[in-house]
Coordinates of C-alpha atoms in Angstrom, one line a residue:
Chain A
X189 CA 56.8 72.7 -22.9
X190 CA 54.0 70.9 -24.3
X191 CA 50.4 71.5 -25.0
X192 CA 48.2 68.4 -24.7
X193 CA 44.7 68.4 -25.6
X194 CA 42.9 65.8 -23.7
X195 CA 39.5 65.7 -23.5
X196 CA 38.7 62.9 -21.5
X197 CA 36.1 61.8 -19.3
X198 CA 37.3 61.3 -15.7
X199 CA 35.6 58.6 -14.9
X200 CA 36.7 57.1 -17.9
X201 CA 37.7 53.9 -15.8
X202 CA 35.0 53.5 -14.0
X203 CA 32.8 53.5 -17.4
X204 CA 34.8 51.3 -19.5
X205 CA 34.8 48.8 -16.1
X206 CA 30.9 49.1 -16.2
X207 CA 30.6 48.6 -19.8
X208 CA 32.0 45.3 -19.2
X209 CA 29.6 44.7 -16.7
X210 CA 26.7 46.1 -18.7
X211 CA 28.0 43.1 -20.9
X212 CA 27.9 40.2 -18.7
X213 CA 24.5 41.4 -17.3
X214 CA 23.0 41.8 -21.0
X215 CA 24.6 38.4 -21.6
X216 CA 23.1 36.8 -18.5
X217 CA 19.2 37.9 -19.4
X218 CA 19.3 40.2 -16.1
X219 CA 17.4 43.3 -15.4
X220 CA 19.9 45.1 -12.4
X221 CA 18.5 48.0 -10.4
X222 CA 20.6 50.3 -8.4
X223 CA 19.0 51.2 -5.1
X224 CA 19.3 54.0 -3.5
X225 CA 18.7 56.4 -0.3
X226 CA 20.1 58.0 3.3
X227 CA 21.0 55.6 5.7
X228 CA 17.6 54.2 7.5
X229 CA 15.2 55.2 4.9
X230 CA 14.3 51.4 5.0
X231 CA 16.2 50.2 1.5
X232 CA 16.4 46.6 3.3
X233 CA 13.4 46.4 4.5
X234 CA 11.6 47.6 1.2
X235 CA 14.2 44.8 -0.4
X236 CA 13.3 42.2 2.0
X237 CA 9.5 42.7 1.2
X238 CA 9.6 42.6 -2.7
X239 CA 11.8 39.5 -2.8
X240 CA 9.2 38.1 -0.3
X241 CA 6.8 38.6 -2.6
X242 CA 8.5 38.0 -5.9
X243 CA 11.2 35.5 -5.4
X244 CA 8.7 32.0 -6.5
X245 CA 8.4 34.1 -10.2
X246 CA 11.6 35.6 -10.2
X247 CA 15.1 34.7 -10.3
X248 CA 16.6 37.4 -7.8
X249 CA 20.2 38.1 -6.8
X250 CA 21.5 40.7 -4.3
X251 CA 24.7 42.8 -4.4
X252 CA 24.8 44.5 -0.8
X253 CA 27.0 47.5 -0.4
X254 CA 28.2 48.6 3.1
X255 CA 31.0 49.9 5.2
X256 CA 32.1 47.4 7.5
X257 CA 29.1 45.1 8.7
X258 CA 27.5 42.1 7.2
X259 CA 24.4 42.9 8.4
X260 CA 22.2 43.7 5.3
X261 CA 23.4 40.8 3.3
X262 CA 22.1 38.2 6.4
X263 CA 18.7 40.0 6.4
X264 CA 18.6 38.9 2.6
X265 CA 20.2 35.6 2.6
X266 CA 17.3 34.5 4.9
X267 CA 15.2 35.0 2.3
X268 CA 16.8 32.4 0.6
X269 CA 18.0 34.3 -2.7
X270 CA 22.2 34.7 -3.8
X271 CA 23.8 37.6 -2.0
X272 CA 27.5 39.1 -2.4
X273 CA 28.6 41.2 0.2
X274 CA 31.1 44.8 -0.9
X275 CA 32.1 46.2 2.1
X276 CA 33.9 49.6 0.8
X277 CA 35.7 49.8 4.3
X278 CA 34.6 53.6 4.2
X279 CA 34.5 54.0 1.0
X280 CA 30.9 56.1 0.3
X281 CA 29.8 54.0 -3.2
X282 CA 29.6 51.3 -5.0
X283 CA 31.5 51.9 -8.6
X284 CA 32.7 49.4 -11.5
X285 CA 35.5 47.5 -9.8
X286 CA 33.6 46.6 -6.6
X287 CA 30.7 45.2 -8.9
X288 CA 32.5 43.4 -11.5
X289 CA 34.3 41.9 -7.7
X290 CA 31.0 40.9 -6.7
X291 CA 29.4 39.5 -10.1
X292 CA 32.6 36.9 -10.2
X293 CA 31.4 35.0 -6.5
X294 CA 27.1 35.4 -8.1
X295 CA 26.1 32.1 -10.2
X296 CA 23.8 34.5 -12.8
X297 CA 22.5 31.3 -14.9
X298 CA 18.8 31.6 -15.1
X299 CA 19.0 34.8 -12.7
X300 CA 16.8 37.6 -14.2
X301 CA 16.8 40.5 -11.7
X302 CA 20.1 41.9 -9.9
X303 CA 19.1 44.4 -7.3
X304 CA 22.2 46.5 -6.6
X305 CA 21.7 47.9 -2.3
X306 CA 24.0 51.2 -2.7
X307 CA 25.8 52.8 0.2
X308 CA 23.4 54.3 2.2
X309 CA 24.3 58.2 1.1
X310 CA 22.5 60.8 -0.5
X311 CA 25.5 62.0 -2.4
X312 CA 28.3 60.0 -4.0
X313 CA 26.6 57.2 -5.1
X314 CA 25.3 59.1 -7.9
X315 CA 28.0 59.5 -10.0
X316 CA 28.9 56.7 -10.5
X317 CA 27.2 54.2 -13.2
X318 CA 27.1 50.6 -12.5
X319 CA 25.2 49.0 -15.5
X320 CA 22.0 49.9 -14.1
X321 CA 18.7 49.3 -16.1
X322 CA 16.5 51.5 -13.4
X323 CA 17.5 53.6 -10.7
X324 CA 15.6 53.1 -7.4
X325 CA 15.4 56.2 -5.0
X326 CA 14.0 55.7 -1.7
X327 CA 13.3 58.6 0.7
X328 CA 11.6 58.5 3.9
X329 CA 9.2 60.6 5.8
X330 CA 11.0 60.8 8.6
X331 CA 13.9 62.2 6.5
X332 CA 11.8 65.9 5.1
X333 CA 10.2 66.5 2.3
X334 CA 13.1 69.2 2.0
X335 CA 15.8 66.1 0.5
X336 CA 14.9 65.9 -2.6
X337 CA 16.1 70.0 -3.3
X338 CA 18.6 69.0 -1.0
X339 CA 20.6 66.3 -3.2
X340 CA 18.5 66.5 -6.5
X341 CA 21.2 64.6 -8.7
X342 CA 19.9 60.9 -7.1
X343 CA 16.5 62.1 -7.6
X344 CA 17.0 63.8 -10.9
X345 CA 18.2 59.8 -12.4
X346 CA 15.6 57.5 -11.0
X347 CA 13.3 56.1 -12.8
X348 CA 11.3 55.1 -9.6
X349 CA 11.1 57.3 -6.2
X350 CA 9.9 55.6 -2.9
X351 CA 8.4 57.3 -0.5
X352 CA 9.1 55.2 2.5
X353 CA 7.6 55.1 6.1
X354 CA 4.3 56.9 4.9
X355 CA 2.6 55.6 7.9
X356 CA 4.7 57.9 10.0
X357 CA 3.6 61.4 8.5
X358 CA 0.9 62.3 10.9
X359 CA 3.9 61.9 13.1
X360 CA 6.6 64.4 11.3
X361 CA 5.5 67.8 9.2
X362 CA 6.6 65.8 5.9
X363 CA 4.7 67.4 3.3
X364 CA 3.7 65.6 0.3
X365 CA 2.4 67.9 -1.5
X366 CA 5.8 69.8 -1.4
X367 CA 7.6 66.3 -2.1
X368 CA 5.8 65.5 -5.1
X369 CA 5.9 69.3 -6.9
X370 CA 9.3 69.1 -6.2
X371 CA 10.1 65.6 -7.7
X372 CA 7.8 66.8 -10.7
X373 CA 10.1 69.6 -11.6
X374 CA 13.3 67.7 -10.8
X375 CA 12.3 64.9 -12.9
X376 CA 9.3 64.9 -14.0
X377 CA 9.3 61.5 -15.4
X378 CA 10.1 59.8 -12.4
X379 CA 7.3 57.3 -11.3
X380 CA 6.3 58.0 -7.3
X381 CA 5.4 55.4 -5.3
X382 CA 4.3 55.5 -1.7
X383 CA 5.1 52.5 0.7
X384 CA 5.1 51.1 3.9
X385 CA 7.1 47.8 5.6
X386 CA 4.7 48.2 8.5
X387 CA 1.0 48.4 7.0
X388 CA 2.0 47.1 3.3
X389 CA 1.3 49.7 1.3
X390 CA 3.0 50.2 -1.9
X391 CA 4.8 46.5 -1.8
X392 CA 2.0 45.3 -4.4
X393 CA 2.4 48.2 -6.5
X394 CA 6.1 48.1 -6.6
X395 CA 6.4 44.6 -7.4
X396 CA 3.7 44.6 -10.3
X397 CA 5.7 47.3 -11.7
X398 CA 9.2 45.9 -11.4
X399 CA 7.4 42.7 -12.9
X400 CA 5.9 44.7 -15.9
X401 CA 10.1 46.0 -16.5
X402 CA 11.4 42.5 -16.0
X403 CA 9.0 41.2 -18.5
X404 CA 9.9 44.1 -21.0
X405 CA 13.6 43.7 -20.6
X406 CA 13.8 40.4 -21.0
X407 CA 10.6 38.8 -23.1
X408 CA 9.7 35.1 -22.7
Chain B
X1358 CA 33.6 62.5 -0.4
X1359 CA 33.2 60.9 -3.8
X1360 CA 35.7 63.7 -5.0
X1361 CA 38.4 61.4 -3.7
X1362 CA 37.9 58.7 -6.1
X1363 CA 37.2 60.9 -8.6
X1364 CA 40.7 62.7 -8.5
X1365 CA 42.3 59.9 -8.0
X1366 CA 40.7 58.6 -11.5
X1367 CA 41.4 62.1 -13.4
X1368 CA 44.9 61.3 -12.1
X1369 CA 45.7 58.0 -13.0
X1370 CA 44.4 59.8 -16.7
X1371 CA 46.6 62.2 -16.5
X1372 CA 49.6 60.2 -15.7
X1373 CA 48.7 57.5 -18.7
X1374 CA 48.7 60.8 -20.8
X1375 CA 52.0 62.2 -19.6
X1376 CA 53.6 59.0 -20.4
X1377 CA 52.3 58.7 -23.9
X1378 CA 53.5 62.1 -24.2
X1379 CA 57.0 61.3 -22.9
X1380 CA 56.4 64.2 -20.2
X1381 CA 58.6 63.8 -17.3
X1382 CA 57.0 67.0 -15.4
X1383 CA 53.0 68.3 -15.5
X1384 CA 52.9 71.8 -15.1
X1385 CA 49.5 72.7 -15.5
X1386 CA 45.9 70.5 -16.0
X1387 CA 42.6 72.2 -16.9
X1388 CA 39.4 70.0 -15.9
X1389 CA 35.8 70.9 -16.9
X1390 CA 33.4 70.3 -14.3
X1391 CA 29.9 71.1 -14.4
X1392 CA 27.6 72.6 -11.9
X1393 CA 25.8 69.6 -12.2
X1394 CA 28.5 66.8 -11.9
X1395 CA 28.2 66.4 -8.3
X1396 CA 31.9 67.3 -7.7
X1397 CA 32.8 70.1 -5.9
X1398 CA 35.8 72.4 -7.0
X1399 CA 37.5 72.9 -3.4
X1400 CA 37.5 69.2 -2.5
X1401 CA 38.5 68.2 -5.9
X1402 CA 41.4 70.6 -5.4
X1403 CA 42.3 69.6 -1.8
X1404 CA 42.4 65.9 -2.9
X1405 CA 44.6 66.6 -5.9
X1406 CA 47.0 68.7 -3.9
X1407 CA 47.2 65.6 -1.6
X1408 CA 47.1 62.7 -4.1
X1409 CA 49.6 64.1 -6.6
X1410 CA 52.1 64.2 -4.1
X1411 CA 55.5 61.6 -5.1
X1412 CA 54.5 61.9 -8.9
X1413 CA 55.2 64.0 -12.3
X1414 CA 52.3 66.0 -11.2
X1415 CA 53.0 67.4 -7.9
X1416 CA 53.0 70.9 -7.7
X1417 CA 51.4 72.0 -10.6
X1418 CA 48.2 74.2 -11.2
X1419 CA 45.1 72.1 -11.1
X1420 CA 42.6 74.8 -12.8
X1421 CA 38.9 73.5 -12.9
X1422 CA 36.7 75.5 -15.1
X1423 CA 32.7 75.4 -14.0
X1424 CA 30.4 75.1 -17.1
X1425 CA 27.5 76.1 -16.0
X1426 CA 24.4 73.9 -16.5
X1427 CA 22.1 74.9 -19.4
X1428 CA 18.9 73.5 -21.4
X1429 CA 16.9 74.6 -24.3
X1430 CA 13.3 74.3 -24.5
X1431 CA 11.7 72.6 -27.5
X1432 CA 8.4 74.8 -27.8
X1433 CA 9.7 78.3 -26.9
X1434 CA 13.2 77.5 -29.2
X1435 CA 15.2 79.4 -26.2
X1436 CA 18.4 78.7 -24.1
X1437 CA 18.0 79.3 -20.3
X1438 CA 20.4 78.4 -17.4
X1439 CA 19.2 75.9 -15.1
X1440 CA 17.9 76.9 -11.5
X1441 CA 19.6 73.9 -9.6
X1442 CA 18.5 70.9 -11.3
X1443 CA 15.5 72.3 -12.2
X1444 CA 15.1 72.9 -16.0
X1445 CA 12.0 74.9 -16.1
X1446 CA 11.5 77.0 -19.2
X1447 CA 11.4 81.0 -17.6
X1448 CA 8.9 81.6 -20.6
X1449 CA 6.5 78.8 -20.6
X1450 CA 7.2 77.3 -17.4
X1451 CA 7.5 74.1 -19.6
X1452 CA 9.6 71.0 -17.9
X1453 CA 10.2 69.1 -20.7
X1454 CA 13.7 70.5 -21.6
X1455 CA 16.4 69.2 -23.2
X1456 CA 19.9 69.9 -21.1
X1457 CA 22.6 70.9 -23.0
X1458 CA 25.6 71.6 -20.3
X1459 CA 26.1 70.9 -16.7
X1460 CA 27.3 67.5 -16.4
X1461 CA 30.6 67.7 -18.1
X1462 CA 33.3 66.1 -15.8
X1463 CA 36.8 66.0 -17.9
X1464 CA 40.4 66.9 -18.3
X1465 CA 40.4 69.3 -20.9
X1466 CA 44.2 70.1 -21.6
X1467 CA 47.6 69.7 -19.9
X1468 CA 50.6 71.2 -19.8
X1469 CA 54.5 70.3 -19.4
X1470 CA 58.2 69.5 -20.4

């Protein structure tokens, strides 16, 4: 019988596979968020707003992640910008492979911004790293103010939280008060923005700020 | 049920390893998996039992340790365990903590002929 002593991370594939995607991206000047939130929290439709608004400064591509349909990646191809479609076919995340997949159909030359739609799931897609500069969290009213205690690891690694569909809370007992204590002490350096696809709210905000990281990433 | 792909992973590991090691039967794997890895022990387990089936490692023990998550706090110079994913300091009610376990999410050792 032998003893081995191993000592190796598990996801040891999936990192050395992003690594070589943190390489390209670096390579290519791009600044890639991973977005992500529940089903019908509104990532789309928060998507389909900022590249509204930012696509004549910014060079954006879109990596959709979904089950089976197409339907995400033809709200953004409207919009004019580069999308890849993953369908995992069940599969609950996006990890390494699928994304290194999906870079080889993008033309990156002269892209700057790579926004990464998850799988809609408040679970799995957290562990896995995909090259990421900034995580994007959205969470809606509609959802509680109780989700963030609920699945703190998604919460815990964003650099930006959304909270989506804040023109509904006279509507639902959301709390925000609750919401924002509790994303203080899960991460407390996490910066909180409040939005709405229906009034507007938050969009400028979001943008200016996803500018200001751009511009810091990648200086002109 | 990211656990899936995560077993199937810390298998194909395990199987690169046994063949470096000219095993030709596992007998026994330890993983380390913190409370703060996201992966749960049962499913980990149920997957494993399922996935190893038809290779080297059917049939042996899959033991996973849980390392419970930890911090430190840099103005009271104390170690506390962390109340789910939230690393406030019990003295000074500080948040800015450094963790120190909790995430781990590896195969530690393994065992066979």
């Amino acid at each position: 019988m032998s003893s081995i002593k191993v000592v190796t991370n598990i996801l040891k594939v999936n990192d050395e596979l992003t690594q070589q995607n943190k390489k390209l991206m670096n390579e290519k000047g791009l600044y890639v968020i991973n977005l992500m939130s529940s089903p019908g929290s509104g990532k789309t439709s928060i998507l389909e707003k900022v590249i509204a608004k930012l696509k004549d400064e910014v060079k954006i591509a879109v990596i959709e992640g979904d089950l089976y349909t197409t339907k995400d990646a033809e709200r953004i191809e409207a919009h004019g910008v580069q999308v890849v479609q993953i369908n995992t076919e069940g599969g609950c995340h996006l990890d390494g492979q699928m994304i290194r997949n999906a870079l080889s159909h993008l033309n990156l030359d002269g892209t700057n911004l790579l926004i990464i739609e998850n799988v809609g799931n408040l679970i799995c897609p957290a562990s896995f790293e995909l090259g990421e500069d900034l995580i994007i969290t959205v969470l809606s009213t509609t959802e509680g103010n109780d989700k963030p205690q609920k699945y703190p690891r998604m919460f815990e690694k964003s650099g930006i939280v959304i909270l989506n569909k804040v023109d509904l809370v006279p509507y639902t007992n959301f709390n925000k008060d609750e919401f924002h204590k509790d994303i203080q002490e899960i991460n407390p350096k996490a910066k909180i923005i409040e939005t709405s696809c229906v009034t507007g709210q938050g969009i400028d905000e979001l943008c200016s700020l996803l500018k200001e990281k751009i511009s810091i990433s990648n200086p002109v | 049920m990211h656990e899936a792909a995560i077993v199937e992973s810390a298998l194909e590991l395990i199987l690169a390893k046994a063949e470096e090691h000219h095993l030709t039967k596992i007998k026994r794997i330890t993983a380390k998996v913190g409370e703060l890895s996201g992966a749960l022990p049962d499913a980990m387990q149920f997957v494993f039992q399922n996935a190893s089936q038809g290779t080297i490692a059917e049939g042996s023990d899959f033991i996973i340790e849980q390392v419970e998550a930890t911090a430190s706090c840099g103005s009271c110079d104390i170690t506390f365990p962390i109340r789910f994913y939230h690393p406030v300091c019990p003295s000074c009610g500080g948040l800015d903590n450094q963790v120190l376990t909790g995430y781990e999410l590896y195969i530690d050792t393994m065992e066979g002929d």
